[in-house]
PDB file of C-alpha atoms and ligand atoms in Angstrom:
ATOM      1  CA  MET A  13     -72.523 -57.502  61.199  1.00  0.00           C
ATOM      2  CA  TYR A  14     -71.626 -57.992  57.280  1.00  0.00           C
ATOM      3  CA  LYS A  15     -70.577 -61.440  56.404  1.00  0.00           C
ATOM      4  CA  ILE A  16     -67.879 -62.516  53.652  1.00  0.00           C
ATOM      5  CA  PRO A  17     -70.368 -63.330  49.822  1.00  0.00           C
ATOM      6  CA  ALA A  18     -70.852 -67.153  49.636  1.00  0.00           C
ATOM      7  CA  ASN A  19     -71.045 -66.401  45.770  1.00  0.00           C
ATOM      8  CA  THR A  20     -68.677 -64.229  44.986  1.00  0.00           C
ATOM      9  CA  LEU A  21     -64.763 -65.009  43.405  1.00  0.00           C
ATOM     10  CA  PHE A  22     -63.355 -61.709  44.598  1.00  0.00           C
ATOM     11  CA  VAL A  23     -65.771 -58.459  44.848  1.00  0.00           C
ATOM     12  CA  GLY A  24     -66.280 -59.565  48.482  1.00  0.00           C
ATOM     13  CA  GLN A  25     -63.366 -61.776  49.581  1.00  0.00           C
ATOM     14  CA  ARG A  26     -62.041 -59.271  51.595  1.00  0.00           C
ATOM     15  CA  LEU A  27     -64.952 -58.036  53.526  1.00  0.00           C
ATOM     16  CA  VAL A  28     -63.637 -54.467  56.194  1.00  0.00           C
ATOM     17  CA  PHE A  29     -66.288 -53.449  58.003  1.00  0.00           C
ATOM     18  CA  VAL A  30     -66.376 -50.318  60.436  1.00  0.00           C
ATOM     19  CA  PRO A  31     -69.311 -48.965  62.260  1.00  0.00           C
ATOM     20  CA  GLU A  32     -68.434 -45.511  60.984  1.00  0.00           C
ATOM     21  CA  CYS A  33     -66.524 -43.761  59.428  1.00  0.00           C
ATOM     22  CA  GLN A  34     -65.858 -40.256  57.179  1.00  0.00           C
ATOM     23  CA  SER A  35     -66.494 -42.283  53.932  1.00  0.00           C
ATOM     24  CA  THR A  36     -65.817 -45.176  52.905  1.00  0.00           C
ATOM     25  CA  ASN A  37     -64.230 -43.884  49.767  1.00  0.00           C
ATOM     26  CA  THR A  38     -61.712 -42.127  51.627  1.00  0.00           C
ATOM     27  CA  LEU A  39     -61.317 -44.944  53.826  1.00  0.00           C
ATOM     28  CA  LEU A  40     -60.691 -47.290  51.107  1.00  0.00           C
ATOM     29  CA  ALA A  41     -58.541 -45.325  49.442  1.00  0.00           C
ATOM     30  CA  GLU A  42     -56.631 -44.225  52.337  1.00  0.00           C
ATOM     31  CA  MET A  43     -55.988 -47.792  52.928  1.00  0.00           C
ATOM     32  CA  THR A  44     -54.820 -48.634  49.786  1.00  0.00           C
ATOM     33  CA  THR A  45     -51.643 -46.277  49.899  1.00  0.00           C
ATOM     34  CA  LYS A  46     -50.645 -48.526  53.508  1.00  0.00           C
ATOM     35  CA  SER A  47     -50.594 -52.147  51.831  1.00  0.00           C
ATOM     36  CA  ALA A  48     -52.160 -53.560  49.239  1.00  0.00           C
ATOM     37  CA  LEU A  49     -55.675 -55.391  48.998  1.00  0.00           C
ATOM     38  CA  PRO A  50     -56.948 -57.326  46.673  1.00  0.00           C
ATOM     39  CA  GLU A  51     -58.776 -56.720  43.723  1.00  0.00           C
ATOM     40  CA  GLY A  52     -62.692 -56.674  45.380  1.00  0.00           C
ATOM     41  CA  THR A  53     -61.973 -55.611  48.268  1.00  0.00           C
ATOM     42  CA  VAL A  54     -64.928 -54.155  50.018  1.00  0.00           C
ATOM     43  CA  VAL A  55     -65.050 -50.976  52.672  1.00  0.00           C
ATOM     44  CA  ILE A  56     -68.784 -50.589  54.394  1.00  0.00           C
ATOM     45  CA  THR A  57     -70.152 -49.032  56.902  1.00  0.00           C
ATOM     46  CA  ASN A  58     -73.586 -48.388  59.006  1.00  0.00           C
ATOM     47  CA  HIS A  59     -72.764 -44.790  59.700  1.00  0.00           C
ATOM     48  CA  GLN A  60     -70.743 -42.534  56.741  1.00  0.00           C
ATOM     49  CA  LYS A  61     -70.500 -39.043  58.555  1.00  0.00           C
ATOM     50  CA  ALA A  62     -68.939 -37.297  55.096  1.00  0.00           C
ATOM     51  CA  GLY A  63     -70.243 -39.556  52.502  1.00  0.00           C
ATOM     52  CA  ARG A  64     -69.279 -37.648  49.126  1.00  0.00           C
ATOM     53  CA  GLY A  65     -71.499 -37.334  46.469  1.00  0.00           C
ATOM     54  CA  GLN A  66     -70.788 -36.225  42.001  1.00  0.00           C
ATOM     55  CA  ARG A  67     -70.213 -32.946  41.460  1.00  0.00           C
ATOM     56  CA  GLY A  68     -68.654 -32.112  45.071  1.00  0.00           C
ATOM     57  CA  ASN A  69     -71.989 -32.844  46.747  1.00  0.00           C
ATOM     58  CA  VAL A  70     -72.317 -34.303  50.062  1.00  0.00           C
ATOM     59  CA  TRP A  71     -74.219 -37.881  50.214  1.00  0.00           C
ATOM     60  CA  LEU A  72     -76.296 -38.141  53.103  1.00  0.00           C
ATOM     61  CA  ALA A  73     -77.836 -41.707  54.527  1.00  0.00           C
ATOM     62  CA  ASP A  74     -79.258 -42.539  58.091  1.00  0.00           C
ATOM     63  CA  ALA A  75     -77.114 -44.897  60.014  1.00  0.00           C
ATOM     64  CA  GLY A  76     -77.677 -48.681  59.713  1.00  0.00           C
ATOM     65  CA  LEU A  77     -80.961 -48.470  57.262  1.00  0.00           C
ATOM     66  CA  ASN A  78     -78.666 -48.397  53.985  1.00  0.00           C
ATOM     67  CA  LEU A  79     -76.004 -49.746  51.975  1.00  0.00           C
ATOM     68  CA  THR A  80     -73.472 -47.586  51.924  1.00  0.00           C
ATOM     69  CA  LEU A  81     -70.180 -48.971  50.694  1.00  0.00           C
ATOM     70  CA  SER A  82     -67.087 -48.966  47.907  1.00  0.00           C
ATOM     71  CA  ILE A  83     -65.095 -51.649  46.272  1.00  0.00           C
ATOM     72  CA  LEU A  84     -61.596 -51.758  45.261  1.00  0.00           C
ATOM     73  CA  LEU A  85     -61.173 -52.742  41.171  1.00  0.00           C
ATOM     74  CA  ASN A  86     -57.883 -52.589  39.367  1.00  0.00           C
ATOM     75  CA  PRO A  87     -59.296 -52.813  35.804  1.00  0.00           C
ATOM     76  CA  ASN A  88     -55.671 -52.266  33.928  1.00  0.00           C
ATOM     77  CA  PHE A  89     -57.173 -53.694  31.006  1.00  0.00           C
ATOM     78  CA  LEU A  90     -59.194 -50.639  30.392  1.00  0.00           C
ATOM     79  CA  PRO A  91     -57.681 -47.509  28.358  1.00  0.00           C
ATOM     80  CA  VAL A  92     -58.582 -44.179  30.101  1.00  0.00           C
ATOM     81  CA  ARG A  93     -60.553 -43.531  26.957  1.00  0.00           C
ATOM     82  CA  HIS A  94     -63.016 -46.411  28.256  1.00  0.00           C
ATOM     83  CA  GLN A  95     -63.574 -45.704  31.439  1.00  0.00           C
ATOM     84  CA  PHE A  96     -66.955 -45.106  30.879  1.00  0.00           C
ATOM     85  CA  GLN A  97     -67.387 -48.510  30.877  1.00  0.00           C
ATOM     86  CA  LEU A  98     -66.849 -49.021  34.996  1.00  0.00           C
ATOM     87  CA  THR A  99     -69.736 -46.507  35.484  1.00  0.00           C
ATOM     88  CA  ALA A 100     -71.981 -48.567  32.710  1.00  0.00           C
ATOM     89  CA  VAL A 101     -71.146 -51.909  34.165  1.00  0.00           C
ATOM     90  CA  THR A 102     -71.891 -50.749  38.045  1.00  0.00           C
ATOM     91  CA  SER A 103     -74.826 -48.816  37.227  1.00  0.00           C
ATOM     92  CA  LEU A 104     -76.733 -51.844  34.822  1.00  0.00           C
ATOM     93  CA  ALA A 105     -75.770 -54.181  37.968  1.00  0.00           C
ATOM     94  CA  VAL A 106     -77.416 -52.158  40.471  1.00  0.00           C
ATOM     95  CA  CYS A 107     -80.384 -52.109  38.254  1.00  0.00           C
ATOM     96  CA  GLY A 108     -79.938 -55.625  37.447  1.00  0.00           C
ATOM     97  CA  TYR A 109     -80.126 -55.828  41.294  1.00  0.00           C
ATOM     98  CA  LEU A 110     -83.055 -53.634  41.565  1.00  0.00           C
ATOM     99  CA  ARG A 111     -85.160 -55.136  39.149  1.00  0.00           C
ATOM    100  CA  LYS A 112     -84.754 -58.708  40.139  1.00  0.00           C
ATOM    101  CA  LYS A 113     -86.571 -57.261  43.444  1.00  0.00           C
ATOM    102  CA  GLY A 114     -89.794 -56.709  41.604  1.00  0.00           C
ATOM    103  CA  LEU A 115     -88.721 -52.753  40.904  1.00  0.00           C
ATOM    104  CA  ARG A 116     -89.533 -52.809  37.168  1.00  0.00           C
ATOM    105  CA  GLU A 117     -89.392 -49.037  37.114  1.00  0.00           C
ATOM    106  CA  THR A 118     -85.880 -48.791  37.757  1.00  0.00           C
ATOM    107  CA  PHE A 119     -83.474 -46.851  35.473  1.00  0.00           C
ATOM    108  CA  ILE A 120     -80.064 -45.035  35.000  1.00  0.00           C
ATOM    109  CA  LYS A 121     -80.586 -41.543  34.200  1.00  0.00           C
ATOM    110  CA  TRP A 122     -77.049 -40.652  33.148  1.00  0.00           C
ATOM    111  CA  PRO A 123     -75.032 -40.970  33.777  1.00  0.00           C
ATOM    112  CA  ASN A 124     -75.031 -42.764  37.090  1.00  0.00           C
ATOM    113  CA  ASP A 125     -78.339 -42.237  38.518  1.00  0.00           C
ATOM    114  CA  ILE A 126     -80.344 -45.090  39.589  1.00  0.00           C
ATOM    115  CA  LEU A 127     -83.418 -44.180  39.445  1.00  0.00           C
ATOM    116  CA  VAL A 128     -87.067 -45.623  41.491  1.00  0.00           C
ATOM    117  CA  ASP A 129     -90.584 -44.098  39.470  1.00  0.00           C
ATOM    118  CA  ARG A 130     -88.230 -41.073  38.691  1.00  0.00           C
ATOM    119  CA  LYS A 131     -86.575 -41.399  42.296  1.00  0.00           C
ATOM    120  CA  LYS A 132     -83.043 -41.810  43.355  1.00  0.00           C
ATOM    121  CA  ILE A 133     -82.640 -44.627  45.019  1.00  0.00           C
ATOM    122  CA  CYS A 134     -78.926 -45.282  44.560  1.00  0.00           C
ATOM    123  CA  GLY A 135     -75.720 -42.792  44.111  1.00  0.00           C
ATOM    124  CA  ILE A 136     -72.586 -44.622  42.521  1.00  0.00           C
ATOM    125  CA  LEU A 137     -69.222 -41.988  43.171  1.00  0.00           C
ATOM    126  CA  ILE A 138     -65.897 -44.010  40.850  1.00  0.00           C
ATOM    127  CA  GLU A 139     -62.675 -42.856  42.175  1.00  0.00           C
ATOM    128  CA  ASN A 140     -60.363 -43.661  39.381  1.00  0.00           C
ATOM    129  CA  SER A 141     -56.374 -43.748  39.917  1.00  0.00           C
ATOM    130  CA  LEU A 142     -54.705 -43.805  36.170  1.00  0.00           C
ATOM    131  CA  GLN A 143     -51.016 -45.226  35.233  1.00  0.00           C
ATOM    132  CA  GLY A 144     -50.242 -43.804  32.318  1.00  0.00           C
ATOM    133  CA  GLU A 145     -52.907 -45.037  29.525  1.00  0.00           C
ATOM    134  CA  THR A 146     -54.752 -47.409  31.483  1.00  0.00           C
ATOM    135  CA  ILE A 147     -56.868 -47.427  34.806  1.00  0.00           C
ATOM    136  CA  HIS A 148     -54.025 -48.485  37.507  1.00  0.00           C
ATOM    137  CA  GLN A 149     -57.146 -48.534  40.290  1.00  0.00           C
ATOM    138  CA  SER A 150     -60.569 -47.705  40.675  1.00  0.00           C
ATOM    139  CA  ILE A 151     -62.801 -47.126  44.113  1.00  0.00           C
ATOM    140  CA  VAL A 152     -66.131 -47.733  43.263  1.00  0.00           C
ATOM    141  CA  GLY A 153     -68.424 -46.228  45.653  1.00  0.00           C
ATOM    142  CA  ILE A 154     -71.908 -47.148  45.927  1.00  0.00           C
ATOM    143  CA  GLY A 155     -74.906 -45.507  48.233  1.00  0.00           C
ATOM    144  CA  LEU A 156     -78.030 -47.712  47.884  1.00  0.00           C
ATOM    145  CA  ASN A 157     -81.554 -46.441  50.111  1.00  0.00           C
ATOM    146  CA  LEU A 158     -83.218 -49.730  52.031  1.00  0.00           C
ATOM    147  CA  ASN A 159     -84.834 -49.219  55.150  1.00  0.00           C
ATOM    148  CA  GLN A 160     -84.680 -45.418  54.923  1.00  0.00           C
ATOM    149  CA  LYS A 161     -88.540 -43.952  55.096  1.00  0.00           C
ATOM    150  CA  ILE A 162     -88.158 -40.519  55.393  1.00  0.00           C
ATOM    151  CA  PHE A 163     -85.518 -37.975  53.178  1.00  0.00           C
ATOM    152  CA  VAL A 164     -85.456 -34.943  52.492  1.00  0.00           C
ATOM    153  CA  PRO A 165     -85.557 -34.386  49.278  1.00  0.00           C
ATOM    154  CA  SER A 166     -88.701 -36.048  48.609  1.00  0.00           C
ATOM    155  CA  SER A 167     -87.024 -36.524  45.213  1.00  0.00           C
ATOM    156  CA  ALA A 168     -85.166 -39.880  46.214  1.00  0.00           C
ATOM    157  CA  THR A 169     -86.291 -43.191  47.400  1.00  0.00           C
ATOM    158  CA  SER A 170     -85.420 -46.674  49.260  1.00  0.00           C
ATOM    159  CA  LEU A 171     -86.420 -50.326  48.679  1.00  0.00           C
ATOM    160  CA  PHE A 172     -88.614 -49.606  51.807  1.00  0.00           C
ATOM    161  CA  SER A 173     -90.407 -46.794  50.241  1.00  0.00           C
ATOM    162  CA  GLU A 174     -91.015 -48.775  46.931  1.00  0.00           C
ATOM    163  CA  THR A 175     -92.200 -52.201  48.359  1.00  0.00           C
ATOM    164  CA  GLY A 176     -93.082 -51.688  52.184  1.00  0.00           C
ATOM    165  CA  LYS A 177     -90.694 -54.050  53.389  1.00  0.00           C
ATOM    166  CA  THR A 178     -87.574 -54.088  55.401  1.00  0.00           C
ATOM    167  CA  VAL A 179     -84.238 -55.897  54.402  1.00  0.00           C
ATOM    168  CA  ASP A 180     -82.117 -57.638  55.926  1.00  0.00           C
ATOM    169  CA  LEU A 181     -78.470 -55.450  54.714  1.00  0.00           C
ATOM    170  CA  ASN A 182     -76.093 -58.619  55.030  1.00  0.00           C
ATOM    171  CA  ASN A 183     -78.646 -60.324  52.626  1.00  0.00           C
ATOM    172  CA  GLU A 184     -79.055 -57.344  50.305  1.00  0.00           C
ATOM    173  CA  LEU A 185     -75.159 -56.830  50.094  1.00  0.00           C
ATOM    174  CA  HIS A 186     -75.038 -60.980  48.757  1.00  0.00           C
ATOM    175  CA  LEU A 187     -77.383 -59.684  46.329  1.00  0.00           C
ATOM    176  CA  LEU A 188     -76.073 -57.224  44.946  1.00  0.00           C
ATOM    177  CA  LEU A 189     -72.504 -57.938  45.012  1.00  0.00           C
ATOM    178  CA  PRO A 190     -72.528 -60.646  42.558  1.00  0.00           C
ATOM    179  CA  GLU A 191     -74.632 -58.746  40.244  1.00  0.00           C
ATOM    180  CA  ILE A 192     -71.791 -56.065  40.416  1.00  0.00           C
ATOM    181  CA  GLU A 193     -68.511 -59.089  40.163  1.00  0.00           C
ATOM    182  CA  SER A 194     -70.604 -60.169  36.706  1.00  0.00           C
ATOM    183  CA  ALA A 195     -71.009 -57.065  35.148  1.00  0.00           C
ATOM    184  CA  TYR A 196     -67.605 -55.918  36.260  1.00  0.00           C
ATOM    185  CA  LEU A 197     -66.587 -59.812  34.844  1.00  0.00           C
ATOM    186  CA  GLN A 198     -68.348 -59.130  31.218  1.00  0.00           C
ATOM    187  CA  LEU A 199     -66.089 -55.973  30.808  1.00  0.00           C
ATOM    188  CA  ARG A 200     -63.228 -57.991  31.898  1.00  0.00           C
ATOM    189  CA  ALA A 201     -63.854 -60.038  29.034  1.00  0.00           C
ATOM    190  CA  GLY A 202     -63.923 -56.863  26.190  1.00  0.00           C
ATOM    191  CA  ASN A 203     -68.036 -57.239  25.522  1.00  0.00           C
ATOM    192  CA  ILE A 204     -67.990 -53.780  25.409  1.00  0.00           C
ATOM    193  CA  LYS A 205     -71.262 -53.908  22.832  1.00  0.00           C
ATOM    194  CA  TRP A 206     -73.307 -56.217  25.574  1.00  0.00           C
ATOM    195  CA  ILE A 207     -72.031 -53.774  28.104  1.00  0.00           C
ATOM    196  CA  GLN A 208     -73.457 -50.611  25.850  1.00  0.00           C
ATOM    197  CA  SER A 209     -76.867 -52.285  24.780  1.00  0.00           C
ATOM    198  CA  THR A 210     -77.772 -53.302  27.931  1.00  0.00           C
ATOM    199  CA  TYR A 211     -76.987 -49.646  29.581  1.00  0.00           C
ATOM    200  CA  LEU A 212     -78.960 -48.169  26.621  1.00  0.00           C
ATOM    201  CA  SER A 213     -81.888 -50.668  27.175  1.00  0.00           C
ATOM    202  CA  LEU A 214     -82.209 -49.198  31.094  1.00  0.00           C
ATOM    203  CA  LEU A 215     -81.509 -45.473  30.104  1.00  0.00           C
ATOM    204  CA  TYR A 216     -83.787 -43.111  31.382  1.00  0.00           C
ATOM    205  CA  GLY A 217     -85.659 -40.899  29.049  1.00  0.00           C
ATOM    206  CA  LYS A 218     -84.440 -42.256  25.434  1.00  0.00           C
ATOM    207  CA  ASP A 219     -86.509 -41.381  23.511  1.00  0.00           C
ATOM    208  CA  GLN A 220     -88.510 -38.693  24.956  1.00  0.00           C
ATOM    209  CA  TRP A 221     -87.622 -35.117  24.601  1.00  0.00           C
ATOM    210  CA  LEU A 222     -86.813 -33.618  27.973  1.00  0.00           C
ATOM    211  CA  PRO A 223     -85.027 -30.044  28.896  1.00  0.00           C
ATOM    212  CA  PHE A 224     -81.241 -29.987  29.549  1.00  0.00           C
ATOM    213  CA  GLU A 225     -79.713 -26.733  30.466  1.00  0.00           C
ATOM    214  CA  SER A 226     -75.379 -25.873  28.596  1.00  0.00           C
ATOM    215  CA  GLU A 227     -73.067 -23.154  28.770  1.00  0.00           C
ATOM    216  CA  GLY A 228     -76.630 -21.134  30.417  1.00  0.00           C
ATOM    217  CA  LYS A 229     -78.913 -21.676  27.694  1.00  0.00           C
ATOM    218  CA  LYS A 230     -81.752 -23.904  28.010  1.00  0.00           C
ATOM    219  CA  PHE A 231     -83.123 -26.386  25.313  1.00  0.00           C
ATOM    220  CA  SER A 232     -84.718 -29.672  24.569  1.00  0.00           C
ATOM    221  CA  GLY A 233     -83.566 -32.642  23.567  1.00  0.00           C
ATOM    222  CA  LYS A 234     -84.225 -36.288  22.930  1.00  0.00           C
ATOM    223  CA  ILE A 235     -81.465 -38.790  24.176  1.00  0.00           C
ATOM    224  CA  LYS A 236     -80.410 -41.019  21.519  1.00  0.00           C
ATOM    225  CA  ASP A 237     -76.917 -42.749  22.733  1.00  0.00           C
ATOM    226  CA  VAL A 238     -74.637 -42.630  25.147  1.00  0.00           C
ATOM    227  CA  ASP A 239     -70.847 -43.650  23.091  1.00  0.00           C
ATOM    228  CA  GLU A 240     -68.262 -45.764  24.099  1.00  0.00           C
ATOM    229  CA  ALA A 241     -66.416 -42.412  25.759  1.00  0.00           C
ATOM    230  CA  GLY A 242     -69.663 -41.367  28.292  1.00  0.00           C
ATOM    231  CA  ARG A 243     -71.000 -39.279  26.207  1.00  0.00           C
ATOM    232  CA  LEU A 244     -74.328 -38.298  26.193  1.00  0.00           C
ATOM    233  CA  ILE A 245     -76.046 -37.959  22.128  1.00  0.00           C
ATOM    234  CA  LEU A 246     -78.902 -35.947  22.380  1.00  0.00           C
ATOM    235  CA  SER A 247     -81.193 -35.122  19.119  1.00  0.00           C
ATOM    236  CA  THR A 248     -81.871 -31.054  19.323  1.00  0.00           C
ATOM    237  CA  GLU A 249     -83.863 -28.496  16.870  1.00  0.00           C
ATOM    238  CA  ASN A 250     -80.411 -27.489  15.799  1.00  0.00           C
ATOM    239  CA  GLY A 251     -79.422 -31.102  14.922  1.00  0.00           C
ATOM    240  CA  GLU A 252     -77.645 -34.266  16.606  1.00  0.00           C
ATOM    241  CA  ARG A 253     -75.408 -33.351  19.863  1.00  0.00           C
ATOM    242  CA  SER A 254     -72.955 -34.713  22.411  1.00  0.00           C
ATOM    243  CA  PHE A 255     -72.379 -33.611  25.754  1.00  0.00           C
ATOM    244  CA  SER A 256     -69.808 -34.670  28.546  1.00  0.00           C
ATOM    245  CA  MET A 257     -71.297 -34.784  31.644  1.00  0.00           C
ATOM    246  CA  LYS A 258     -70.009 -31.502  32.416  1.00  0.00           C
ATOM    247  CA  GLU A 259     -71.094 -29.864  30.229  1.00  0.00           C
ATOM    248  CA  ILE A 260     -74.866 -30.319  30.459  1.00  0.00           C
ATOM    249  CA  THR A 261     -77.250 -30.549  33.646  1.00  0.00           C
ATOM    250  CA  PHE A 262     -80.871 -32.177  33.753  1.00  0.00           C
ATOM    251  CA  LEU A 263     -83.443 -29.617  34.279  1.00  0.00           C
ATOM    252  CA  ARG A 264     -86.096 -32.581  35.060  1.00  0.00           C
TER     253      ARG A 264
HETATM  254  C1  BTN B 326     -74.051 -39.201  43.899  1.00  0.00           C
HETATM  255  O1  BTN B 326     -75.153 -39.434  43.922  1.00  0.00           O
HETATM  256  O2  BTN B 326     -73.764 -37.751  44.245  1.00  0.00           O
HETATM  257  C2  BTN B 326     -73.100 -40.422  44.703  1.00  0.00           C
HETATM  258  C3  BTN B 326     -73.441 -41.012  45.471  1.00  0.00           C
HETATM  259  C4  BTN B 326     -72.310 -41.545  45.908  1.00  0.00           C
HETATM  260  C5  BTN B 326     -72.111 -42.240  47.489  1.00  0.00           C
HETATM  261  C6  BTN B 326     -71.647 -43.354  47.640  1.00  0.00           C
HETATM  262  S1  BTN B 326     -71.586 -44.022  49.579  1.00  0.00           S
HETATM  263  C7  BTN B 326     -70.153 -45.080  49.355  1.00  0.00           C
HETATM  264  C8  BTN B 326     -69.541 -44.126  48.718  1.00  0.00           C
HETATM  265  N1  BTN B 326     -68.610 -42.942  49.882  1.00  0.00           N
HETATM  266  C9  BTN B 326     -68.755 -41.835  50.061  1.00  0.00           C
HETATM  267  O3  BTN B 326     -68.219 -40.769  50.263  1.00  0.00           O
HETATM  268  N2  BTN B 326     -69.813 -41.825  48.004  1.00  0.00           N
HETATM  269  C10 BTN B 326     -69.647 -43.044  47.957  1.00  0.00           C
END
């Protein structure tokens, strides 16, 4: 069903398709314990029966209509304190792909939800294995809604919902993977400044007042920046404050 892309150096050059599985992240992690896999190995499925999301949530996607995949990366050049950069490159690559599809109102909701017209079109779950101070292995899971028409909750969307057009999943995979590879190569080349500025230029809500909650308290904040460690920097009525992912939730 899926072919090896002709336009990447390593991402997707080993492509494992399974008609169904529990979770492509889990399956790829298991495969790495059994044999040495080349960097860029992709596991992709038609039907994920127990897809995992951030913060222990489930990821639901109708069978055969969406891209549901995991990519193996070995960013052993990346210090653990910079692991957010993997989130940043993956997010901006997916955003780049969607903007090239004509969806101009595509933004990254910190840290890594991809929104089109404020609705979520893609979720990313990155699971890192650390070795000392560096990242030995990273499993980058991507759930990208393409041909699905109906969503519960309705705060989600798909390429079809936005454009009215059905797409070929293999073609879209071959458009997405090069975006991921080239953003990852920027990271490997150490172009952190480019990554930071591109990520910021695509950030949902930048310089707008938005409602947040932290430690049980609701407050308004204006997103000013995201630092190299991935902390969200807000300007609030109590001055500038920074938050890790676990410390804050968006209320809208
Ligand atoms: C989120 O937004 O909560 C992240 C969702 C990530 C879903 C993808 S689908 C492919 C990969 N396998 C999983 O079990 N999860 C990720």
